[in-house]
Coordinates of C-alpha atoms in Angstrom, one line a residue:
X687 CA 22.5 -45.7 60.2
X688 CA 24.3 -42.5 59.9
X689 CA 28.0 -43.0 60.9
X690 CA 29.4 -46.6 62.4
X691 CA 33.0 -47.1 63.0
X692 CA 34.5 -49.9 65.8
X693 CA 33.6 -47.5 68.8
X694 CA 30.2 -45.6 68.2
X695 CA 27.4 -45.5 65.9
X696 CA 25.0 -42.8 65.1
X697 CA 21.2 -43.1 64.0
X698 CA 18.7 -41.1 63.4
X699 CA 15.8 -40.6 65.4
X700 CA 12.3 -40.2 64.0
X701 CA 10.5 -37.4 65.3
X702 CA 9.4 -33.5 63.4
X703 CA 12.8 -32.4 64.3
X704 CA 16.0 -33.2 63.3
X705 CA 17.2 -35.6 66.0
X706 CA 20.0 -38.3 66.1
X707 CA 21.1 -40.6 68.8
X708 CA 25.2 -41.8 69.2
X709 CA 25.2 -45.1 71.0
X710 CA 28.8 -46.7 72.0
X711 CA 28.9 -50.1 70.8
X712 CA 30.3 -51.8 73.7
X713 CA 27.9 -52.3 76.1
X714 CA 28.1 -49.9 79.2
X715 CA 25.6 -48.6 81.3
X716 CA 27.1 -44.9 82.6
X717 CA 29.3 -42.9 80.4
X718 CA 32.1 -43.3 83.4
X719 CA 32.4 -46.5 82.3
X720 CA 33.7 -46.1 79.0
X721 CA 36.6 -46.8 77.9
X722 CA 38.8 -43.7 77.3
X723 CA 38.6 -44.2 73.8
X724 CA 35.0 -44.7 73.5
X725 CA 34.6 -41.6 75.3
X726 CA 36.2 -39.3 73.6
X727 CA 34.4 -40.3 70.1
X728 CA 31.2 -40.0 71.9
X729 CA 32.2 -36.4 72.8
X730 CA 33.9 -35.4 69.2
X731 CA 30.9 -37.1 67.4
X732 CA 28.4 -34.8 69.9
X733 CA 30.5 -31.6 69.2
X734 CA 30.6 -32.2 65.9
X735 CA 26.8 -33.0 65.7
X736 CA 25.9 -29.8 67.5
X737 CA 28.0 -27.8 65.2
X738 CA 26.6 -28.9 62.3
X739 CA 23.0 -28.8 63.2
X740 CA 23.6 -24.9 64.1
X741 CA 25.3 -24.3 60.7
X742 CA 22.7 -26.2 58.6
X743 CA 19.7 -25.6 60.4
X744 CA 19.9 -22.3 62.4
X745 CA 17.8 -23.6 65.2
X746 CA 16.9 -21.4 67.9
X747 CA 18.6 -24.0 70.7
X748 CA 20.1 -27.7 70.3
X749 CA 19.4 -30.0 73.2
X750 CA 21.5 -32.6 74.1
X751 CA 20.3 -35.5 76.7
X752 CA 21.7 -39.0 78.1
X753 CA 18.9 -40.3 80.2
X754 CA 19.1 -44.1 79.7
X755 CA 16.3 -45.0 81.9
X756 CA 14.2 -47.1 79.7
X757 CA 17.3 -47.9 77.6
X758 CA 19.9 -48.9 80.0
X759 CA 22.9 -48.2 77.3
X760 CA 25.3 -45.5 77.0
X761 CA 23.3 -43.0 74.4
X762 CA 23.3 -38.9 73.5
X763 CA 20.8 -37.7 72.3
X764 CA 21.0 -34.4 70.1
X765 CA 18.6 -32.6 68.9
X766 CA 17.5 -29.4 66.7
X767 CA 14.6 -27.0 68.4
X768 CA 12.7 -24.4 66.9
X769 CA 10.3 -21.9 69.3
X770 CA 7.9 -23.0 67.2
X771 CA 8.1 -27.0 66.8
X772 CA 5.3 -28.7 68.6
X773 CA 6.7 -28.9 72.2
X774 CA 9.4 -26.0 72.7
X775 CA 10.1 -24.9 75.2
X776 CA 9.3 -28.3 76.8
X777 CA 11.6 -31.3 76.3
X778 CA 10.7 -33.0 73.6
X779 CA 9.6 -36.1 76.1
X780 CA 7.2 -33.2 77.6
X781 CA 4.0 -31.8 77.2
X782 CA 2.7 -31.1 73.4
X783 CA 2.5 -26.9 73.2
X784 CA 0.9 -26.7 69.8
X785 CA 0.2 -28.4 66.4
X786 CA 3.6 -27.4 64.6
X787 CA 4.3 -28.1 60.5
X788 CA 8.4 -27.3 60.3
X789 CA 9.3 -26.7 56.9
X790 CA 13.5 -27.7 57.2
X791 CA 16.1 -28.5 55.0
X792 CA 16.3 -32.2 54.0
X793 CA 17.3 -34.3 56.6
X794 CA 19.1 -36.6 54.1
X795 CA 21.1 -34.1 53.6
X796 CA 22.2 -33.3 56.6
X797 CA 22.8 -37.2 57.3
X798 CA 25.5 -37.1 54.4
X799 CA 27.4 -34.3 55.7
X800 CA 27.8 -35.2 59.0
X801 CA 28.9 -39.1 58.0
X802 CA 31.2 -37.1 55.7
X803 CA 32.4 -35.1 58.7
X804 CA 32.5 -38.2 61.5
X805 CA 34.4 -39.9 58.4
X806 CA 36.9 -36.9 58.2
X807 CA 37.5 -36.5 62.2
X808 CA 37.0 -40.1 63.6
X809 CA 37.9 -42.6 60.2

C-alpha cells in the first residue's frame, strides 16, 4: 500500500514498469457512480500520479486505463512506458515486442514521494 485515506487507496502493481493502481474504497462498479467526493480524489490522486511519474522517470508516454472487466470495481490504472520496455507500443495487456531489462530509478522511491504528495493534497 502506497497512499490510503477514507476515500481511495493506491497500490502498486507488479510488472517491469512502474505501475500503480487507485481503487475507491466504496464499492462501485462505473466511475459515474461515485460519489462526488470519491471522484474527485480519484482524479487529483491520477493527476498527481501522472505528474510525478513524468518528473521522476521521464518516460516517453504514461498510460492510464479503467477497464474493470475482470475486476468489476472502480480502478485507474497508471502507468510509466518506455519505447523500449517489453511491449511498447502495445498495451501492456498486449502482445510481448521484445525481451526488455529497464534500468529506472528505485521504485521505493518514488512510492515515498507520491504518499508524501497524496498526503500533502488529499490529508
Amino acid at each position: 500500500m502506497i497512499y490510503e485515506n477514507e476515500l481511495i487507496y493506491i497500490e502498486k502493481h507488479d510488472s517491469e514498469i512502474p505501475w500503480v493502481k487507485i481503487f475507491s474504497k466504496k464499492e462501485y462498479k462505473e466511475l459515474s457512480e461515485c460519489d462526488e467526493n470519491t471522484k474527485s480524489a480519484l482524479m487529483q490522486a491520477m493527476f498527481e500520479c501522472e505528474k510525478l511519474m513524468l518528473e521522476f522517470y521521464k518516460p516517453d508516454k504514461i498510460n492510464i486505463a479503467s477497464f474493470g472487466n475482470y475486476l468489476p470495481k472502480v480502478h485507474i490504472h497508471v502507468q510509466v512506458r518506455f519505447q523500449n520496455d517489453s511491449y511498447f507500443p502495445e498495451s501492456m495487456w498486449g502482445i510481448k515486442q521484445r525481451e526488455a531489462t529497464l534500468k529506472l530509478p528505485e521504485f521505493e522511491e518514488f512510492s515515498v514521494k507520491l504518499a508524501y504528495k497524496m498526503q500533502e493534497i488529499l490529508g
